[in-house]
Tab-separated table of C-alpha atoms and ligand atoms in Angstrom:
chain	number	residue	atom	x	y	z
A	1	MET	CA	0.012	0.140	0.272
A	2	ASN	CA	2.171	3.371	-1.439
A	3	LEU	CA	2.301	5.805	-3.561
A	4	LYS	CA	5.750	5.578	-5.418
A	5	ILE	CA	6.147	7.985	-8.269
A	6	ASP	CA	9.125	7.431	-11.128
A	7	PRO	CA	10.393	11.048	-10.898
A	8	ARG	CA	11.957	10.195	-14.535
A	9	GLY	CA	8.565	9.137	-16.114
A	10	LEU	CA	6.222	12.090	-15.196
A	11	PRO	CA	4.914	13.988	-18.699
A	12	ASP	CA	5.187	17.576	-19.198
A	13	ASP	CA	1.742	18.146	-17.439
A	14	GLY	CA	2.204	16.834	-14.698
A	15	LEU	CA	0.800	12.494	-14.363
A	16	ASP	CA	-3.222	12.835	-12.408
A	17	ILE	CA	-3.690	9.826	-9.879
A	18	GLU	CA	-7.059	9.553	-8.596
A	19	GLY	CA	-7.962	6.620	-6.188
A	20	THR	CA	-8.594	4.736	-2.586
A	21	LEU	CA	-6.579	3.574	-0.394
A	22	PRO	CA	-7.687	1.933	3.294
A	23	PRO	CA	-7.926	3.685	6.705
A	24	SER	CA	-5.013	1.745	7.141
A	25	PHE	CA	-3.033	3.937	5.259
A	26	PHE	CA	-2.808	6.610	8.382
A	27	GLU	CA	-1.232	4.230	10.554
A	28	LEU	CA	-2.900	5.424	13.985
A	29	PRO	CA	-2.254	3.375	16.788
A	30	PRO	CA	-5.380	1.002	17.738
A	31	THR	CA	-4.560	2.756	21.185
A	32	ASP	CA	-5.147	6.223	18.898
A	33	LEU	CA	-8.137	8.108	20.728
A	34	THR	CA	-8.544	8.805	16.972
A	35	GLN	CA	-9.401	6.392	14.280
A	36	ALA	CA	-9.854	6.715	10.566
A	37	ILE	CA	-13.582	5.279	9.320
A	38	SER	CA	-13.343	5.967	5.335
A	39	LYS	CA	-10.836	5.177	2.852
A	40	LEU	CA	-8.977	8.250	1.595
A	41	GLU	CA	-10.056	9.131	-1.210
A	42	TYR	CA	-6.883	11.408	-3.370
A	43	ALA	CA	-7.160	12.888	-6.797
A	44	LEU	CA	-3.833	14.549	-7.486
A	45	ASN	CA	-1.561	15.793	-10.198
A	46	ILE	CA	2.295	15.642	-9.666
A	47	LEU	CA	4.140	17.979	-11.639
A	48	ARG	CA	8.438	17.592	-12.025
A	49	ASP	CA	9.599	20.620	-11.978
A	50	SER	CA	13.412	20.306	-12.309
A	51	GLY	CA	14.249	19.599	-8.531
A	52	ASP	CA	10.857	19.014	-7.387
A	53	LEU	CA	7.769	17.547	-6.984
A	54	ILE	CA	4.471	19.766	-6.601
A	55	ILE	CA	1.848	17.727	-5.281
A	56	THR	CA	-1.929	19.475	-6.060
A	57	GLY	CA	-5.074	18.391	-6.223
A	58	SER	CA	-8.419	17.252	-2.988
A	59	LEU	CA	-7.650	14.634	-0.226
A	60	ALA	CA	-10.310	14.070	1.237
A	61	ALA	CA	-11.139	11.083	4.845
A	62	THR	CA	-13.487	11.050	7.610
A	63	PHE	CA	-12.246	10.638	11.492
A	64	GLU	CA	-13.525	9.143	14.496
A	65	MET	CA	-12.483	10.866	17.966
A	66	GLU	CA	-13.072	11.289	21.691
A	67	CYS	CA	-14.868	14.863	22.737
A	68	GLY	CA	-12.566	16.584	24.711
A	69	ARG	CA	-15.265	17.319	26.703
A	70	CYS	CA	-18.115	14.507	26.864
A	71	THR	CA	-15.848	12.053	25.679
A	72	GLU	CA	-18.521	10.497	23.307
A	73	ARG	CA	-16.845	9.659	20.108
A	74	PHE	CA	-18.221	11.376	17.553
A	75	GLN	CA	-17.488	11.506	13.243
A	76	HIS	CA	-15.298	14.771	11.936
A	77	ARG	CA	-14.774	14.988	7.743
A	78	ILE	CA	-11.746	16.264	6.556
A	79	GLU	CA	-11.729	17.678	3.083
A	80	ILE	CA	-8.329	19.262	1.697
A	81	ASP	CA	-9.330	20.687	-1.673
A	82	ASP	CA	-6.765	22.805	-1.728
A	83	TYR	CA	-4.321	20.411	-1.245
A	84	SER	CA	-0.513	21.616	-2.225
A	85	GLN	CA	3.380	20.292	-0.925
A	86	GLU	CA	6.772	20.675	-2.828
A	87	ILE	CA	8.632	17.496	-2.266
A	88	GLU	CA	12.303	18.210	-3.019
A	89	LEU	CA	14.249	15.437	-5.120
A	90	GLU	CA	17.362	13.586	-3.706
A	91	ASN	CA	17.929	11.578	-6.867
A	92	GLU	CA	15.988	9.949	-9.296
A	93	GLU	CA	14.925	7.257	-7.398
A	94	LEU	CA	11.012	6.900	-6.652
A	95	VAL	CA	9.118	8.785	-4.464
A	96	ASP	CA	6.696	7.277	-1.800
A	97	LEU	CA	3.765	10.193	-1.467
A	98	THR	CA	2.317	8.210	1.648
A	99	THR	CA	4.039	9.882	4.914
A	100	TRP	CA	3.902	13.561	3.146
A	101	LEU	CA	-0.159	12.832	2.124
A	102	ARG	CA	-0.877	11.125	5.979
A	103	GLU	CA	1.367	13.894	8.151
A	104	ASP	CA	-0.580	16.305	6.091
A	105	ILE	CA	-4.284	14.843	6.269
A	106	LEU	CA	-3.468	14.370	10.298
A	107	LEU	CA	-1.774	17.628	11.089
A	108	THR	CA	-5.064	19.252	10.017
A	109	LEU	CA	-6.967	17.244	12.731
A	110	PRO	CA	-8.336	19.122	15.860
A	111	THR	CA	-6.039	19.359	18.255
A	112	TYR	CA	-8.158	19.469	20.559
A	113	PRO	CA	-11.708	18.007	19.082
A	114	ARG	CA	-14.859	19.252	21.110
A	115	CYS	CA	-18.325	17.090	18.985
A	116	GLU	CA	-20.439	20.125	18.396
A	117	ASN	CA	-17.155	20.584	15.678
A	118	GLY	CA	-17.443	17.865	14.102
A	119	ASN	CA	-19.033	18.283	10.461
A	120	VAL	CA	-20.846	15.027	10.217
A	121	GLN	CA	-23.284	14.776	12.439
A	122	PRO	CA	-24.067	17.931	14.214
A	123	ARG	CA	-24.671	18.271	17.458
A	124	GLU	CA	-24.110	20.042	20.721
A	125	CYS	CA	-22.094	18.738	23.181
A	126	PRO	CA	-23.798	17.628	26.314
A	127	ALA	CA	-21.407	18.548	28.663
A	128	GLU	CA	-21.290	21.835	27.079
A	129	GLY	CA	-20.331	24.695	29.028
A	130	SER	CA	-19.651	22.130	32.556
A	131	PHE	CA	-16.253	23.284	32.971
A	132	ASP	CA	-16.545	26.555	32.193
A	133	ASP	CA	-18.897	27.740	35.168
A	134	ALA	CA	-16.491	26.046	37.295
A	135	PRO	CA	-15.856	28.487	39.358
A	136	LYS	CA	-12.142	29.151	39.400
A	137	SER	CA	-10.710	28.358	42.243
A	138	VAL	CA	-11.814	24.750	41.941
A	139	ILE	CA	-9.320	24.360	39.395
A	140	ILE	CA	-6.050	27.090	40.532
A	141	GLU	CA	-6.588	25.334	44.557
A	142	PRO	CA	-4.659	22.287	43.741
A	143	HIS	CA	-2.098	23.928	43.042
A	144	GLN	CA	-1.664	26.472	45.452
A	145	ALA	CA	-1.471	23.204	47.651
A	146	GLU	CA	0.514	21.942	45.906
A	147	ASP	CA	3.054	24.916	45.891
A	148	LYS	CA	2.014	25.116	49.830
A	149	ALA	CA	3.650	21.795	50.265
A	150	VAL	CA	6.661	22.275	48.482
A	151	TRP	CA	7.973	25.519	50.175
A	152	GLU	CA	6.432	23.729	53.734
A	153	ALA	CA	9.006	20.750	53.042
A	154	LEU	CA	12.100	23.768	52.244
A	155	ASP	CA	11.582	25.936	55.196
A	156	GLN	CA	11.395	22.512	57.105
A	157	LEU	CA	15.161	21.173	55.489
A	158	LYS	CA	16.486	24.814	56.261
A	159	ASN	CA	14.954	24.111	60.036
A	160	LEU	CA	17.124	21.067	59.470
A	161	LYS	CA	20.251	22.555	58.454
A	162	ARG	CA	20.288	25.407	60.866
A	163	ASN	CA	19.499	22.511	63.727
B	201	LIG	ZN1	-19.222	16.416	23.041
């Protein structure tokens, strides 16, 4: 399962490739909260510009991920219609586009997934606002307690040295 391009055999106006690759293309570990649940759909043009390969086109895949608020799973579809990537050729050997496409798509996934931002099934997060409403002191207090304990421990050390 790969997308290997031979830079020597490219037509002047570029090579058009189109197809799908199974969800396993993304190589997400089974333990990862985010999983691909659809095939990757690609339609790309690969153009050679002396020492570079210019990749343009569109990419799409659907992912399932866990909402950081309510921890329920939801679906989010990534569609990149203006994909473009420039790959510097180190030699005339085959170039595998797999890593580039995989990373570029995974980079567009939300870092802090929220189910209300999912674009497959519109919904409101059932946990929406529950954290915002909490008094701030509840969040800060544990750190303060920790700091206090640290200072007390330091004071005790100082006292021990003095004695
Ligand atoms: Zn949610």
